[in-house]
Each structure stands twice: as structure tokens, then as C-alpha cells.
């Protein structure tokens, strides 16, 4: 940017605040002036609010009325590249800039003065009176030569009460000092030796190191199954980035995977990186935010919002499991962290590594189009990494309605138990049964607030709505016909499957891995470790098991319902089923033992099921790409989803129709409009939902058209309009 970067006292500056006002406000620069990008505290009505200096003020009003910036915060100013990035994301996702600034300042207490704490270190001389406790304190301090301790750390280490330490301060034997509470993270040493890499891994690592060393934007798709050493390879890219003195960001899709990953980073670089996700305390969040800005954090492991941290010199972004749906933020600012990572990298000449065993069609297509480089890692166990896959045709099995494991699958499980090996039964459905039906009147128990059926969770002894989280106890009598004792579960969830398995394999040790059965990430981790160590014969799991955990003794995967993901109208249904089935099947036979995957299905001739069984990945992608190209849908066309919601169905529908009648701005850019129609989930939390769908060519300026289009209709306060550019889910 060639504009002014410093504003002397009294000049007008435009300040963007985090408040819901969609424009910047003019203030006078404070005493000492301020820079563009400075984080400031400004008066707004009676309050003081957080803001960022966005540029020169517009003026055009009586300058004597302008208020002054109250305070410039003692944190690194926002860099130009970050401001441009936020503006670009705002324009792309049609999000107000203030909401973007909120995303970029999501750490508490940024306006407070730096928080201090007292620390203690060795002073001079000996205590006036030597006691055993005092000697122990000095012993600890001497042992750690010169290091400072907090009062609690020192008291704990010496096994004394804090008063013993305090008593030594007036004598000068111990120094008490104030230091900032937000301390830098331990230094990561990129020169430390990494794990030994195989030939293919080494070649990939060299390619990535070269990309990082170039200090220019590039994106590489790193494709490799879990056993292929993908993490070791991209950690070499991190090493190169750190060696260049730049910062690295690794995005992970699941908090449960972070702990394991932190350990690997510590082994590789000798210290732990900073962590940024919903499980991190508020104090720690503030520390991460400040240290990333002050250069006291070389590497961050985080969830998608880590993209908006104030990196000063970001050189590498790794998006691990890049195909994972959780990278799409589904409320608030609707953005895809994978796509925004690529955008962010273009502003700061950084390298992007998209890692996956089962890449998204978007990334596959970007490789085909020459936009991304592709690196393939074979498994270190050779080509035998995918297990033998077979379909079990349920049409010929004649299972009773209360059983879900076919005899063929049961025989395979029995065989594994005999060999002392593990089996995984996969069912992507939490709870006991997805539907509870009244055998007297046919009524199905639904959520009172949503257009969704309640799922029975026997473990919790409740019915749960998976849309809104509402729960209620299982009633004795049917809520519709009041007949007692006729409510029956229909279909399986993992809890019901566990019941059947325990009955059919009474001597087997069974573990159920489902996110709602564990109180904490730690409990879940412990369960995963127990399974990996072989303390289980049969694992029953939801999607949770598909994500990266390594069970070396697992040689059989049974998919209870391979057809589940193919239902519904989602354009990515085939892609997701293909990815999920491959990930789950890939759990079998990670070590020397070759695995088998058996897929129970009612439609073994379905092209997706056939592609999964044949293991022809490239063939699947080419066929899927051709279909999407024909249909003009992503990644070969653009889409935007509009959801209108409100308490009154007729009112919401009227607005939807009014929008449809004024589709001129959309037609001008060649876009088509579909709807309004009730959304697939037509009511959530008591609000009726109507959706409209826009389809356009890939190059159409869809955002401008959509803004102009929705701007024509005034919304009543009770109606909410949500725009989702590049929607990932269609509910
Ligand atoms: Zn009934
Ligand atoms: Zn609900």
C-alpha cells in the first residue's frame, strides 16, 4: 500500500471497530500519533471499544466534533497483508468488515494493560537463619541456575509453603520481580535431526523444503495414507520455514488429534508450539494472540480460526486432512478454512501444504488445472496399504429388523477373535436408534423445535435432537395416541450395534468410540490408546475412528451401512462416501498384516460402491469430475446458498418469493436461481427455513450480483438472511 502509514496527533483516522456498524468511523489520532493498522481503544457513545486504524479518515464534517482515539494498544499493529486479507474474505463471503475484525481479535482482554505476575530468582548471600525449608528453596534455585519461578512453582518444587519464600525476599536472598504474564513459547530448534525418511518421503520432503525456501506463494497437495509418513514429511517443510526465521501454522480438523500431534512436534523440534482451538483457556488464547504478533510463537497448531491470528512473518500453512468438512465454518462468518488458507498465503508469499489420504475434488481439480503441485507418498509397507474390499449384499442376507450384523460379517469377526486380531465395526450414527416409532399408531417422535426426529441415546437415557441439541426423557406413553409400552426403536445407532455385538460375541472385549460417550478429550484419548495397545477385540465406532488413529492389530473393517452417505441430495454425497469408506477401510492392516474390509450394502451395483470396492481412486475422481462438469456445479461452477429463516412460515416464504421475482441482478451475470423451497431441514429451533440456490459459471462475479439482489428487499427484524458462498452442506 502506498498510502500514508503514520498519522500525527490530531489528523483524522478511519477506525474499524468490532461493533456491528458496517463502516469505519473517524477519530483524531491521539498524542504521539498512530500508525495504520494500530489496535486502538476508541470512545463510542458512553463506551470504549476495540478497533483498528484502517486508513485516513474521510472527514466531511465539523472537525471540532471529532473525538480522539483514547489509547493505542501495546500490541503489534495489524500488517497491511492482514488488512487486505480480511477485506478480501469479507468481500468473498459477503461478511461485514466488523465481523472480520472480530474474528481477527478473538482473544480476551486485549484492551487491558499487559498482565503482570511476580517471579522469584536467587539473590545474594545466605539467610540470616538457616532452616531446612529455606535451604531446600535455595537448593532448587541453585539447581536451575538463574531461572525465575512463580511463587507456586517454587513452593511446589521445594516442598515448602509460599511464606518461606516470601520471608527470604526482604533479606535480598531471593529477588522478587514483575514480569509479563504472557511469555514467549519455548524455542523450536529446526536444526534438530528428524526421523529418518524413506526414499519417497525424502524426495517429497526435499520438494516441500524447496517450495518453502523460495519464499513465494505456492500450494502443494500432499497425498498419502496415514501409514505413509505424511506428517514427518510436512514437518520438514516446517523445519525449513523455521530455519528461514518465518512462522508456521498447522491446521488440524479435530481437537482430539492435537495432543498426539503436539508430542510429535516436541520430539522433532525440542519444544511445544502454541495451540489455538476451542479447548484452549482464555488466558492462553490471549498469550497465543500476543506472542504470534510479537514473534514469540514460531509455530501454531490450531483450528480454522488460527488463520486470523496476527502472524508477522507467516511462511507456511499446512492444512492437514484438507478434505475434512469441519474446515467449513457453518455459522457466523461462513468460510472454508482450506480455501482461505490459500488466499492468506498469496498475501504473504507463503507455501501451502494440503495434506490428505483422500483429497477433496476441489483440490484434485486444482492439481489437474495446474494450479497446485501434487506429491504422492506410497505407504512404507508398499502398495498393499488398502485392504481387500468386498461388498456384502444385504438383499441376500435376509436380516431380521432387529439385527444389523450379517452372518458373513459375523463369521469374519469370529475368525479375527480366534487369531487374536481386532475388528472394527463402523456405523456413522451416534446414539441407540435414529427413529423411535409407536407400534400402536405409527407416530415417530420428533423434536418440538426442529423438523428432525429425536435420536434415542440409551447411554444418556434420553432422546436427543441432533439438529439443535434439545433433549427429553424417553416417554412411557406415545405422545400422540397415549398408548403405553408400544414405543420401539427403529434402525441402528452405535449403542444398539454394541448391544447386538455383546450378545453375539459374549466373550469378546468390545469398545465403543463415539464422541458423545466421552466426557473429555483426555478420556477419549485414553480409550484410543487402550485399543491401540490391543486391549479390545471389537471396536465399534462412528466417523471419529476414520480420523488418523493408528490401530496396528486391526485387520478387519466391517461397514454396517455403506449406503448411509449416499442418501440425500447433497452434490458431494458420492465424494464423501468414497472418502469416508476409504478412510475407514484404511484402518485395517496398517502393519505387516494385510487387512480386509467388508461393506454391507443394499446396492452393490451403485457406481460409488463399485468404485470403492475396485479401489480405483483416479477413475472415481475422473468420473465424478466429469459429472460435476456436466452439471456445472463446484468445482466447475459456482454456487451460493441463501437461507431465510424466521418464526412465521408465510412471512419467510413471502420474502423468498419477493427475492425470486427480482432476480434481475443474478440473471445479468448469467446466474440461475432455484427456489424458494423449504430447506431440507425445514425448521430448526422453532425457526422456519426457506432456501434459494444460485448456480453460475465459475468466473461469474457472483458476490456483487448477490449483494445487489438481496439489497432490493427489506427484511423485517424477525427474519434472518444468511448467504453461504460455496456451500458445503445443504441442510
Ligand atoms: Zn402412538
Ligand atoms: Zn431440535
XYZ file of C-alpha atoms and ligand atoms in Angstrom:
733
model
C 0.000 0.000 0.000
C 1.373 3.375 -0.919
C -0.924 5.331 1.358
C 0.196 7.191 4.481
C 1.337 4.893 7.217
C 1.638 7.303 10.103
C -0.908 9.808 11.345
C 0.425 12.620 13.559
C -1.621 13.796 16.530
C -4.891 15.420 15.571
C -5.150 14.086 11.983
C -8.292 12.164 11.145
C -8.047 8.388 11.026
C -10.642 5.853 9.972
C -11.116 3.254 12.701
C -12.861 -0.045 12.082
C -14.402 -1.291 15.310
C -15.619 -4.730 16.286
C -19.109 -3.301 16.782
C -21.900 -4.159 14.342
C -21.558 -0.947 12.316
C -20.679 -1.659 8.716
C -18.322 1.237 8.133
C -15.272 2.738 9.739
C -15.607 5.784 11.995
C -13.430 8.894 12.015
C -11.368 9.771 15.075
C -8.465 12.115 15.748
C -5.083 10.482 16.148
C -4.016 10.634 19.811
C -0.963 12.320 21.328
C 2.094 10.700 19.800
C 0.104 9.845 16.665
C -0.666 6.353 15.446
C 0.170 4.010 12.609
C -2.126 2.455 10.101
C -3.036 -1.000 11.485
C -2.649 0.107 15.114
C -5.060 -1.557 17.503
C -6.803 1.174 19.430
C -9.405 1.868 22.055
C -11.952 4.441 20.925
C -14.967 6.077 22.566
C -18.296 5.011 21.107
C -21.217 6.641 22.886
C -20.565 6.117 26.573
C -18.348 3.081 25.998
C -14.788 2.377 24.987
C -14.461 -0.213 22.238
C -11.704 -2.071 20.439
C -10.821 -1.009 16.929
C -8.106 -0.944 14.328
C -6.827 2.060 12.351
C -7.899 1.205 8.816
C -6.554 4.259 6.969
C -7.012 8.021 6.671
C -10.293 9.476 7.939
C -12.897 10.609 5.419
C -13.785 13.851 7.180
C -16.503 15.954 5.569
C -17.934 17.052 8.907
C -17.136 19.618 11.596
C -13.707 18.521 12.761
C -14.135 20.094 16.172
C -16.782 17.426 16.800
C -14.367 14.568 16.135
C -13.393 12.562 19.203
C -9.892 11.325 19.793
C -8.577 7.807 19.892
C -8.380 7.044 23.633
C -5.455 4.723 23.617
C -3.125 2.862 21.280
C -2.738 -0.712 22.498
C 0.692 -2.052 23.222
C 0.467 -4.839 20.646
C 1.919 -5.235 17.176
C -0.119 -3.268 14.598
C -2.063 -5.234 12.025
C 0.045 -5.743 8.956
C -1.110 -4.470 5.554
C -1.307 -8.013 4.230
C -3.687 -8.966 7.060
C -5.903 -5.965 6.411
C -6.058 -6.866 2.733
C -6.757 -10.488 3.608
C -9.629 -9.570 5.933
C -11.122 -7.280 3.295
C -10.849 -9.958 0.671
C -12.519 -12.580 2.898
C -15.219 -10.041 3.752
C -15.884 -9.391 0.050
C -15.739 -13.062 -0.853
C -18.068 -14.293 1.889
C -20.220 -11.127 1.902
C -19.419 -10.576 5.558
C -19.342 -7.128 7.203
C -15.800 -5.958 7.883
C -16.535 -5.550 11.599
C -17.284 -9.267 11.827
C -13.954 -9.981 10.168
C -12.154 -7.792 12.701
C -13.935 -9.679 15.497
C -12.608 -12.919 14.048
C -9.124 -11.455 13.995
C -9.231 -10.260 17.610
C -10.822 -13.236 19.303
C -8.717 -13.108 22.430
C -9.985 -11.656 25.693
C -8.525 -8.648 27.463
C -6.638 -7.142 24.531
C -7.593 -3.694 25.813
C -6.277 -4.366 29.323
C -2.749 -3.309 30.204
C -0.261 -6.176 29.916
C -0.962 -8.553 32.744
C 1.983 -8.980 35.111
C 2.972 -11.666 37.556
C 5.560 -11.904 40.292
C 8.501 -14.224 39.767
C 11.326 -15.232 42.082
C 15.002 -15.900 41.465
C 18.215 -16.236 43.506
C 19.557 -13.054 45.034
C 22.790 -12.782 47.057
C 24.060 -14.042 50.404
C 22.699 -16.604 52.865
C 19.593 -16.346 55.039
C 20.048 -14.778 58.491
C 18.796 -18.023 59.963
C 19.224 -21.293 58.037
C 16.258 -23.651 58.295
C 15.762 -26.873 56.411
C 12.913 -25.361 54.375
C 14.971 -22.292 53.451
C 17.892 -24.477 52.413
C 15.592 -26.506 50.157
C 14.340 -23.346 48.433
C 17.874 -22.139 47.751
C 18.811 -25.638 46.615
C 16.076 -25.586 43.956
C 17.087 -22.122 42.745
C 20.735 -23.124 42.516
C 19.888 -26.333 40.728
C 18.093 -24.351 37.993
C 20.874 -21.714 37.923
C 19.351 -18.286 37.377
C 15.858 -19.334 36.206
C 12.826 -17.484 37.562
C 9.904 -19.280 39.206
C 6.394 -18.242 40.088
C 5.649 -18.459 43.797
C 3.626 -21.626 43.334
C 6.181 -23.326 41.098
C 8.993 -22.638 43.540
C 6.977 -23.625 46.615
C 5.923 -26.877 44.925
C 9.422 -27.690 43.712
C 10.961 -27.117 47.154
C 8.059 -28.619 49.080
C 7.615 -25.538 51.268
C 4.807 -23.051 51.962
C 4.864 -19.770 49.991
C 5.589 -17.870 53.222
C 9.052 -19.460 53.438
C 9.916 -17.901 50.054
C 8.325 -14.528 50.881
C 10.368 -14.462 54.109
C 13.623 -14.552 52.145
C 12.738 -11.564 49.938
C 13.397 -8.719 52.445
C 16.838 -10.199 53.184
C 17.772 -9.966 49.472
C 18.490 -13.703 49.373
C 15.690 -14.023 46.847
C 14.670 -11.354 44.308
C 11.007 -10.732 43.603
C 10.242 -9.175 40.187
C 7.270 -8.329 37.986
C 7.269 -9.911 34.543
C 4.611 -10.015 31.853
C 2.310 -12.986 32.289
C 2.202 -13.612 28.544
C 5.595 -15.153 27.952
C 7.079 -16.342 24.654
C 6.850 -20.022 23.767
C 9.901 -22.255 24.023
C 12.294 -22.024 21.083
C 11.744 -24.672 18.428
C 15.020 -25.874 17.008
C 14.738 -26.709 13.299
C 18.331 -27.984 13.239
C 17.450 -30.913 15.473
C 17.503 -34.150 13.488
C 14.151 -35.503 12.332
C 13.102 -39.109 11.807
C 14.885 -40.983 9.088
C 12.884 -40.741 5.881
C 12.422 -43.361 3.194
C 13.366 -42.580 -0.405
C 9.913 -41.386 -1.447
C 9.409 -39.443 1.777
C 12.792 -37.822 1.397
C 12.033 -36.763 -2.176
C 8.708 -35.237 -1.100
C 10.342 -33.505 1.882
C 13.003 -32.006 -0.402
C 10.355 -30.719 -2.784
C 8.460 -29.077 0.080
C 11.636 -27.611 1.584
C 12.441 -26.132 -1.809
C 8.979 -24.579 -2.068
C 9.307 -23.006 1.390
C 12.842 -21.780 0.702
C 11.621 -19.939 -2.401
C 9.586 -17.622 -0.115
C 6.983 -17.261 -2.815
C 3.361 -18.367 -2.871
C 2.700 -21.970 -3.906
C 0.271 -24.745 -2.976
C 1.125 -28.431 -2.886
C -1.301 -31.307 -2.441
C 0.499 -33.934 -0.362
C -1.360 -37.170 -0.861
C -0.594 -40.169 1.284
C -2.360 -42.598 3.606
C -1.835 -42.498 7.364
C 0.976 -45.035 7.288
C 2.901 -43.135 4.643
C 4.705 -40.644 6.896
C 2.842 -37.565 5.667
C 3.342 -35.782 8.986
C 7.108 -36.411 9.059
C 7.307 -35.074 5.525
C 5.469 -31.834 6.170
C 7.335 -31.334 9.449
C 10.423 -30.994 7.214
C 8.666 -28.104 5.479
C 8.030 -26.633 8.937
C 11.738 -27.082 9.757
C 12.731 -25.171 6.625
C 10.231 -22.425 7.429
C 11.566 -22.040 10.996
C 15.136 -22.068 9.708
C 14.212 -19.113 7.471
C 13.033 -17.287 10.598
C 9.416 -17.387 9.443
C 6.322 -18.621 11.287
C 4.441 -21.825 10.535
C 0.776 -22.674 11.013
C -0.605 -26.219 11.019
C -4.390 -26.589 10.879
C -5.925 -29.804 12.198
C -9.574 -30.757 11.792
C -10.106 -32.270 15.221
C -9.045 -31.190 18.715
C -8.774 -34.840 19.739
C -5.796 -35.156 17.382
C -3.901 -32.167 18.776
C -2.324 -33.791 21.839
C -0.738 -36.564 19.782
C 0.484 -34.022 17.270
C 1.990 -31.706 19.904
C 4.096 -34.589 21.165
C 5.405 -35.235 17.666
C 6.336 -31.581 17.206
C 8.102 -31.585 20.560
C 10.066 -34.699 19.567
C 11.042 -33.096 16.293
C 11.904 -29.554 17.450
C 12.546 -29.868 21.179
C 9.672 -27.641 22.347
C 5.915 -27.422 22.117
C 4.287 -24.984 19.668
C 1.426 -22.634 20.551
C -2.076 -24.112 20.462
C -5.217 -22.331 19.252
C -8.623 -24.014 19.396
C -11.812 -24.061 21.431
C -10.228 -26.210 24.141
C -7.609 -23.560 24.987
C -8.204 -21.362 28.063
C -8.950 -17.664 27.682
C -5.650 -16.672 29.313
C -3.761 -18.938 26.962
C -5.644 -17.558 23.963
C -4.522 -14.063 24.864
C -0.943 -15.309 25.197
C -1.068 -17.006 21.789
C -2.544 -13.938 20.117
C 0.051 -11.591 21.602
C 3.014 -13.889 21.088
C 2.096 -14.622 17.471
C 2.100 -10.861 16.935
C 5.282 -10.263 18.906
C 7.213 -13.076 17.260
C 7.275 -15.146 20.467
C 5.498 -18.069 18.786
C 7.277 -19.717 15.870
C 4.621 -22.297 15.213
C 0.889 -22.557 15.883
C -1.221 -25.702 15.829
C -4.809 -24.760 15.504
C -8.363 -24.936 14.349
C -9.561 -22.935 11.331
C -9.780 -19.574 13.151
C -5.983 -19.660 13.691
C -5.823 -18.263 10.134
C -6.817 -14.889 11.578
C -4.024 -14.703 14.159
C -1.707 -11.696 13.707
C 1.287 -13.529 12.222
C 4.177 -11.181 11.488
C 6.029 -13.395 9.069
C 3.950 -16.369 8.037
C 5.889 -18.650 5.730
C 3.935 -21.914 5.726
C 0.375 -23.100 6.234
C -0.311 -26.825 6.443
C -3.949 -27.913 6.196
C -3.958 -31.494 7.440
C -6.860 -33.736 6.349
C -7.728 -30.967 3.893
C -10.876 -32.785 2.714
C -12.417 -32.640 6.190
C -15.817 -30.974 6.338
C -15.033 -29.287 9.634
C -12.860 -26.784 7.761
C -16.047 -25.141 6.610
C -17.284 -22.770 9.277
C -21.054 -23.300 9.384
C -22.170 -20.359 11.489
C -21.138 -16.755 11.898
C -18.741 -15.983 9.062
C -19.251 -18.803 6.559
C -15.858 -19.586 5.118
C -13.772 -22.550 4.088
C -10.542 -22.522 6.062
C -8.836 -24.541 3.340
C -9.666 -22.006 0.635
C -8.909 -19.052 2.897
C -5.540 -20.581 3.838
C -4.615 -20.485 0.156
C -5.825 -16.883 -0.083
C -3.905 -15.884 3.066
C -0.724 -17.426 1.660
C -0.949 -15.374 -1.540
C -0.784 -12.174 0.538
C 2.339 -13.142 2.459
C 4.324 -15.188 -0.070
C 3.823 -18.353 1.903
C 3.724 -22.027 0.983
C 0.540 -24.039 1.478
C 0.586 -27.793 2.007
C -2.776 -29.536 1.718
C -2.345 -32.998 3.200
C -4.817 -35.843 2.795
C -5.197 -39.516 2.061
C -8.468 -38.788 0.280
C -8.290 -35.273 -1.184
C -11.338 -33.189 -1.938
C -12.448 -32.994 -5.548
C -11.693 -29.245 -5.384
C -8.018 -29.877 -4.666
C -7.820 -32.750 -7.133
C -9.242 -30.431 -9.813
C -6.795 -27.645 -8.911
C -3.951 -30.103 -9.454
C -5.447 -31.132 -12.809
C -5.718 -27.462 -13.773
C -2.047 -26.929 -12.926
C -2.750 -24.571 -10.014
C -1.408 -26.908 -7.346
C 1.566 -29.246 -7.351
C 0.906 -32.830 -6.324
C 3.190 -35.093 -4.314
C 2.210 -38.716 -3.734
C 3.504 -40.800 -0.868
C 3.289 -44.537 -1.108
C 2.881 -46.431 2.121
C 6.109 -47.613 3.675
C 4.515 -51.052 3.589
C 4.363 -50.978 -0.177
C 1.263 -50.943 -2.326
C -0.648 -53.342 -0.045
C -1.888 -50.495 2.102
C -5.531 -50.636 1.128
C -7.170 -53.804 2.411
C -9.006 -56.269 0.203
C -12.501 -54.894 -0.163
C -15.706 -56.791 -0.724
C -19.374 -55.895 -0.765
C -21.782 -57.960 1.322
C -25.111 -57.873 -0.484
C -27.713 -57.454 2.259
C -30.530 -58.323 -0.162
C -29.476 -61.949 0.045
C -28.849 -61.941 3.791
C -32.473 -61.551 4.977
C -31.555 -59.907 8.266
C -34.347 -59.529 10.842
C -35.210 -55.870 11.571
C -33.503 -56.004 14.949
C -30.166 -57.291 13.674
C -27.550 -55.347 11.775
C -24.534 -57.630 11.514
C -24.864 -60.145 8.684
C -23.763 -63.752 9.209
C -20.928 -63.316 6.727
C -19.576 -60.354 8.663
C -20.055 -62.185 11.982
C -18.025 -65.142 10.688
C -15.195 -62.816 9.697
C -15.236 -61.249 13.178
C -15.158 -64.683 14.849
C -12.152 -65.612 12.753
C -10.284 -62.454 13.859
C -11.046 -63.126 17.523
C -9.560 -66.606 17.043
C -6.386 -65.080 15.572
C -6.091 -62.552 18.389
C -6.642 -59.684 15.945
C -9.004 -56.734 16.123
C -12.146 -55.923 14.146
C -13.748 -52.535 13.620
C -17.471 -52.246 13.007
C -18.193 -48.850 11.530
C -21.542 -47.098 11.742
C -21.684 -43.360 11.307
C -24.606 -42.808 13.631
C -24.416 -41.829 17.263
C -26.923 -42.996 19.873
C -29.081 -46.101 20.120
C -31.659 -45.731 17.370
C -32.268 -42.931 14.862
C -36.047 -43.322 14.992
C -38.499 -44.144 17.768
C -41.868 -45.253 16.442
C -45.184 -46.029 18.164
C -46.275 -49.534 17.237
C -49.869 -48.585 18.052
C -50.319 -45.518 15.848
C -47.161 -45.182 13.748
C -46.174 -41.838 15.289
C -42.448 -41.040 15.158
C -41.047 -38.939 17.975
C -39.793 -35.639 16.575
C -38.094 -32.625 18.069
C -40.535 -29.933 19.236
C -38.396 -27.213 17.700
C -36.983 -28.770 14.550
C -38.056 -30.717 11.558
C -35.994 -33.681 12.756
C -36.627 -36.955 14.510
C -35.285 -37.436 18.015
C -32.471 -39.959 18.363
C -32.595 -42.287 21.344
C -29.423 -42.276 23.439
C -29.680 -45.117 25.946
C -26.334 -44.287 27.475
C -27.716 -40.852 28.396
C -31.221 -42.315 28.947
C -32.681 -39.538 26.783
C -33.929 -38.621 23.357
C -31.650 -36.110 21.649
C -32.203 -33.848 18.652
C -29.016 -33.921 16.593
C -30.024 -30.613 14.950
C -30.482 -28.344 17.947
C -29.234 -30.440 20.855
C -32.633 -30.434 22.617
C -33.092 -33.476 24.856
C -36.010 -35.026 26.689
C -36.583 -38.223 28.660
C -37.951 -41.222 26.773
C -41.712 -41.112 27.406
C -43.618 -44.135 28.757
C -46.641 -43.439 26.587
C -46.866 -42.373 22.950
C -47.125 -38.553 22.813
C -49.691 -38.913 20.013
C -52.077 -41.760 20.985
C -51.133 -42.045 24.697
C -50.862 -45.850 24.446
C -48.211 -47.114 26.857
C -45.378 -49.543 26.203
C -45.580 -49.583 22.401
C -42.671 -47.262 21.573
C -39.981 -49.137 19.678
C -36.565 -48.266 18.280
C -36.089 -48.466 14.507
C -32.690 -48.748 12.860
C -29.287 -48.872 14.463
C -27.009 -46.382 16.167
C -23.648 -47.431 17.603
C -25.128 -48.126 21.037
C -27.632 -50.574 19.600
C -24.970 -52.163 17.464
C -22.877 -52.611 20.619
C -25.817 -54.398 22.259
C -26.086 -56.849 19.367
C -22.341 -57.431 19.265
C -22.128 -58.085 23.008
C -24.953 -60.608 22.644
C -23.409 -62.403 19.682
C -19.821 -62.335 20.938
C -20.281 -62.691 24.705
C -16.600 -63.401 25.390
C -15.180 -60.594 23.244
C -13.936 -57.306 24.662
C -15.927 -54.548 22.974
C -15.121 -50.803 22.916
C -17.431 -48.134 21.555
C -15.837 -44.971 20.146
C -18.431 -42.259 19.745
C -17.781 -38.618 20.597
C -20.768 -38.320 22.940
C -19.679 -41.234 25.133
C -16.600 -39.448 26.445
C -16.611 -36.613 28.947
C -13.317 -35.173 27.775
C -10.743 -35.287 25.019
C -8.433 -36.947 27.556
C -10.841 -39.829 28.270
C -11.249 -40.364 24.547
C -7.504 -40.363 24.054
C -7.075 -42.946 26.804
C -9.675 -45.193 25.158
C -7.916 -44.869 21.806
C -4.593 -45.746 23.406
C -6.062 -48.835 25.092
C -7.411 -50.014 21.753
C -4.090 -49.384 20.008
C -2.342 -51.436 22.679
C -4.584 -54.339 21.789
C -6.900 -54.377 24.777
C -10.042 -54.797 22.653
C -11.371 -57.466 20.279
C -14.111 -55.465 18.602
C -14.168 -51.700 18.170
C -17.490 -50.093 17.346
C -17.072 -46.592 16.029
C -18.561 -43.577 14.318
C -16.770 -41.165 11.998
C -14.398 -40.495 14.889
C -12.419 -43.640 14.042
C -11.858 -42.504 10.472
C -9.555 -39.712 11.580
C -5.956 -40.694 11.762
C -5.782 -43.040 14.713
C -3.494 -45.969 14.229
C -4.557 -49.412 15.427
C -1.750 -51.806 14.427
C -3.582 -55.019 15.333
C -6.731 -54.158 13.402
C -7.185 -56.405 10.366
C -10.923 -56.356 9.687
C -13.239 -53.435 8.999
C -16.944 -54.098 8.700
C -19.049 -51.221 7.401
C -22.561 -51.736 8.758
C -24.319 -49.444 6.284
C -22.242 -48.399 3.288
C -25.317 -46.795 1.693
C -25.894 -44.308 4.510
C -23.975 -41.382 2.989
C -25.447 -41.873 -0.480
C -28.909 -40.828 0.627
C -29.933 -37.220 0.325
C -29.430 -34.650 -2.373
C -26.005 -33.312 -1.416
C -23.889 -32.882 -4.539
C -20.890 -34.169 -2.592
C -22.618 -37.334 -1.341
C -20.635 -39.619 -3.640
C -17.342 -37.884 -2.893
C -17.907 -38.033 0.852
C -18.954 -41.646 0.860
C -15.931 -42.538 -1.220
C -13.576 -40.647 1.122
C -15.131 -41.966 4.305
C -15.220 -45.580 3.136
C -11.599 -45.404 2.063
C -10.519 -43.817 5.324
C -12.384 -46.369 7.383
C -11.244 -49.291 5.274
C -7.716 -47.914 5.524
C -7.817 -48.574 9.285
C -7.384 -52.272 8.552
C -3.974 -53.802 8.003
C -1.700 -50.883 8.836
C 1.213 -53.095 9.806
C 2.587 -56.252 8.160
C -0.796 -57.974 8.404
C -2.936 -57.388 5.352
C -6.480 -56.258 6.162
C -9.938 -56.952 4.837
C -12.844 -54.517 4.546
C -16.401 -55.791 4.164
C -19.096 -53.317 3.139
C -22.713 -54.207 3.915
C -24.890 -52.682 1.218
C -28.284 -52.977 -0.432
C -26.949 -51.545 -3.690
C -23.667 -53.276 -4.536
C -24.056 -52.182 -8.176
C -24.111 -48.443 -7.286
C -21.196 -46.762 -9.144
C -19.773 -45.294 -5.932
C -19.841 -48.611 -4.082
C -18.244 -50.267 -7.121
C -15.501 -47.638 -7.275
C -14.785 -48.119 -3.574
C -14.544 -51.889 -3.936
C -12.378 -51.649 -7.044
C -10.088 -49.209 -5.235
C -9.765 -47.225 -8.459
C -9.242 -43.808 -6.988
C -8.197 -41.863 -10.051
C -11.033 -43.474 -12.005
C -13.502 -42.367 -9.371
C -12.228 -38.782 -9.402
C -12.310 -38.584 -13.185
C -15.881 -39.896 -13.329
C -17.022 -37.626 -10.523
C -15.275 -34.632 -12.120
C -16.955 -35.354 -15.456
C -20.384 -35.466 -13.812
C -19.878 -32.210 -11.970
C -18.562 -30.552 -15.102
C -21.666 -31.661 -16.991
C -23.907 -30.324 -14.234
C -21.896 -27.084 -13.964
C -21.517 -27.460 -10.209
C -18.422 -26.963 -7.985
C -15.576 -27.121 -8.549
C -16.517 -26.429 -12.181
C -19.214 -23.899 -11.441
C -20.125 -21.595 -8.610
C -22.912 -21.891 -6.109
C -24.325 -19.773 -3.351
C -26.931 -20.849 -0.853
C -29.367 -18.408 0.686
C -31.204 -19.417 3.835
C -34.089 -17.284 5.044
C -35.370 -18.130 8.472
C -37.979 -16.763 10.813
C -40.741 -17.731 13.217
C -43.555 -17.213 10.690
C -43.500 -19.560 7.699
C -45.785 -17.441 5.491
C -43.728 -14.323 6.099
C -40.452 -16.100 5.313
C -41.950 -17.619 2.156
C -43.232 -14.196 1.033
C -39.747 -12.747 1.278
C -38.345 -15.730 -0.600
C -40.899 -15.148 -3.381
C -40.173 -11.419 -3.452
C -36.490 -12.207 -3.935
C -37.256 -14.701 -6.684
C -39.330 -12.114 -8.563
C -36.426 -9.654 -8.549
C -33.683 -11.954 -9.754
C -32.556 -9.409 -12.404
C -29.102 -8.756 -10.871
C -28.450 -12.514 -10.862
C -29.590 -13.033 -14.437
C -27.333 -10.169 -15.527
C -24.268 -12.223 -14.601
C -25.727 -15.360 -16.134
C -26.631 -16.959 -12.812
C -29.631 -19.195 -12.334
C -31.861 -19.039 -9.277
C -33.625 -22.059 -7.798
C -36.311 -21.805 -5.145
C -37.589 -20.626 -2.807
C -38.261 -24.032 -1.323
C -38.363 -25.381 2.199
C -34.801 -26.250 3.242
C -34.050 -29.973 3.664
C -34.362 -29.322 7.383
C -37.332 -27.027 7.234
C -37.417 -25.996 10.874
C -34.591 -25.582 13.368
C -35.029 -24.228 16.902
C -38.541 -23.144 16.049
C -37.490 -21.112 13.029
C -38.816 -21.989 9.591
C -36.164 -22.240 6.934
C -36.512 -21.477 3.249
C -33.689 -21.823 0.839
C -32.726 -20.400 -2.506
C -29.857 -21.705 -4.525
C -27.789 -19.814 -7.054
C -25.752 -21.502 -9.734
C -23.367 -19.681 -12.012
C -20.341 -20.132 -14.173
C -17.049 -20.317 -12.372
C -15.935 -16.865 -13.474
C -19.215 -15.043 -12.801
C -18.903 -12.104 -10.350
C -21.411 -13.750 -8.099
C -20.791 -11.775 -4.881
C -21.575 -8.414 -6.449
C -24.698 -9.812 -8.051
C -25.886 -11.414 -4.819
C -25.361 -8.201 -2.803
C -27.277 -6.158 -5.352
C -30.011 -8.768 -5.441
C -30.631 -9.184 -1.703
C -30.246 -5.420 -1.213
C -33.576 -4.904 -3.024
C -35.670 -6.484 -0.300
C -36.011 -5.052 3.180
C -36.057 -7.685 5.877
C -38.237 -7.449 8.973
C -36.272 -7.780 12.231
C -37.511 -11.304 12.906
C -36.263 -12.696 9.590
C -32.661 -13.650 9.118
C -30.914 -13.977 5.770
C -27.761 -16.000 5.577
C -25.592 -16.121 2.482
C -23.310 -19.086 2.029
C -20.880 -18.710 -0.870
C -19.538 -22.141 -1.945
C -21.870 -24.045 0.395
C -20.576 -27.380 1.643
C -23.701 -28.648 3.301
C -27.210 -28.450 2.009
C -29.397 -28.661 5.070
Zn -49.000 -43.856 19.265
Zn -34.265 -29.900 17.526
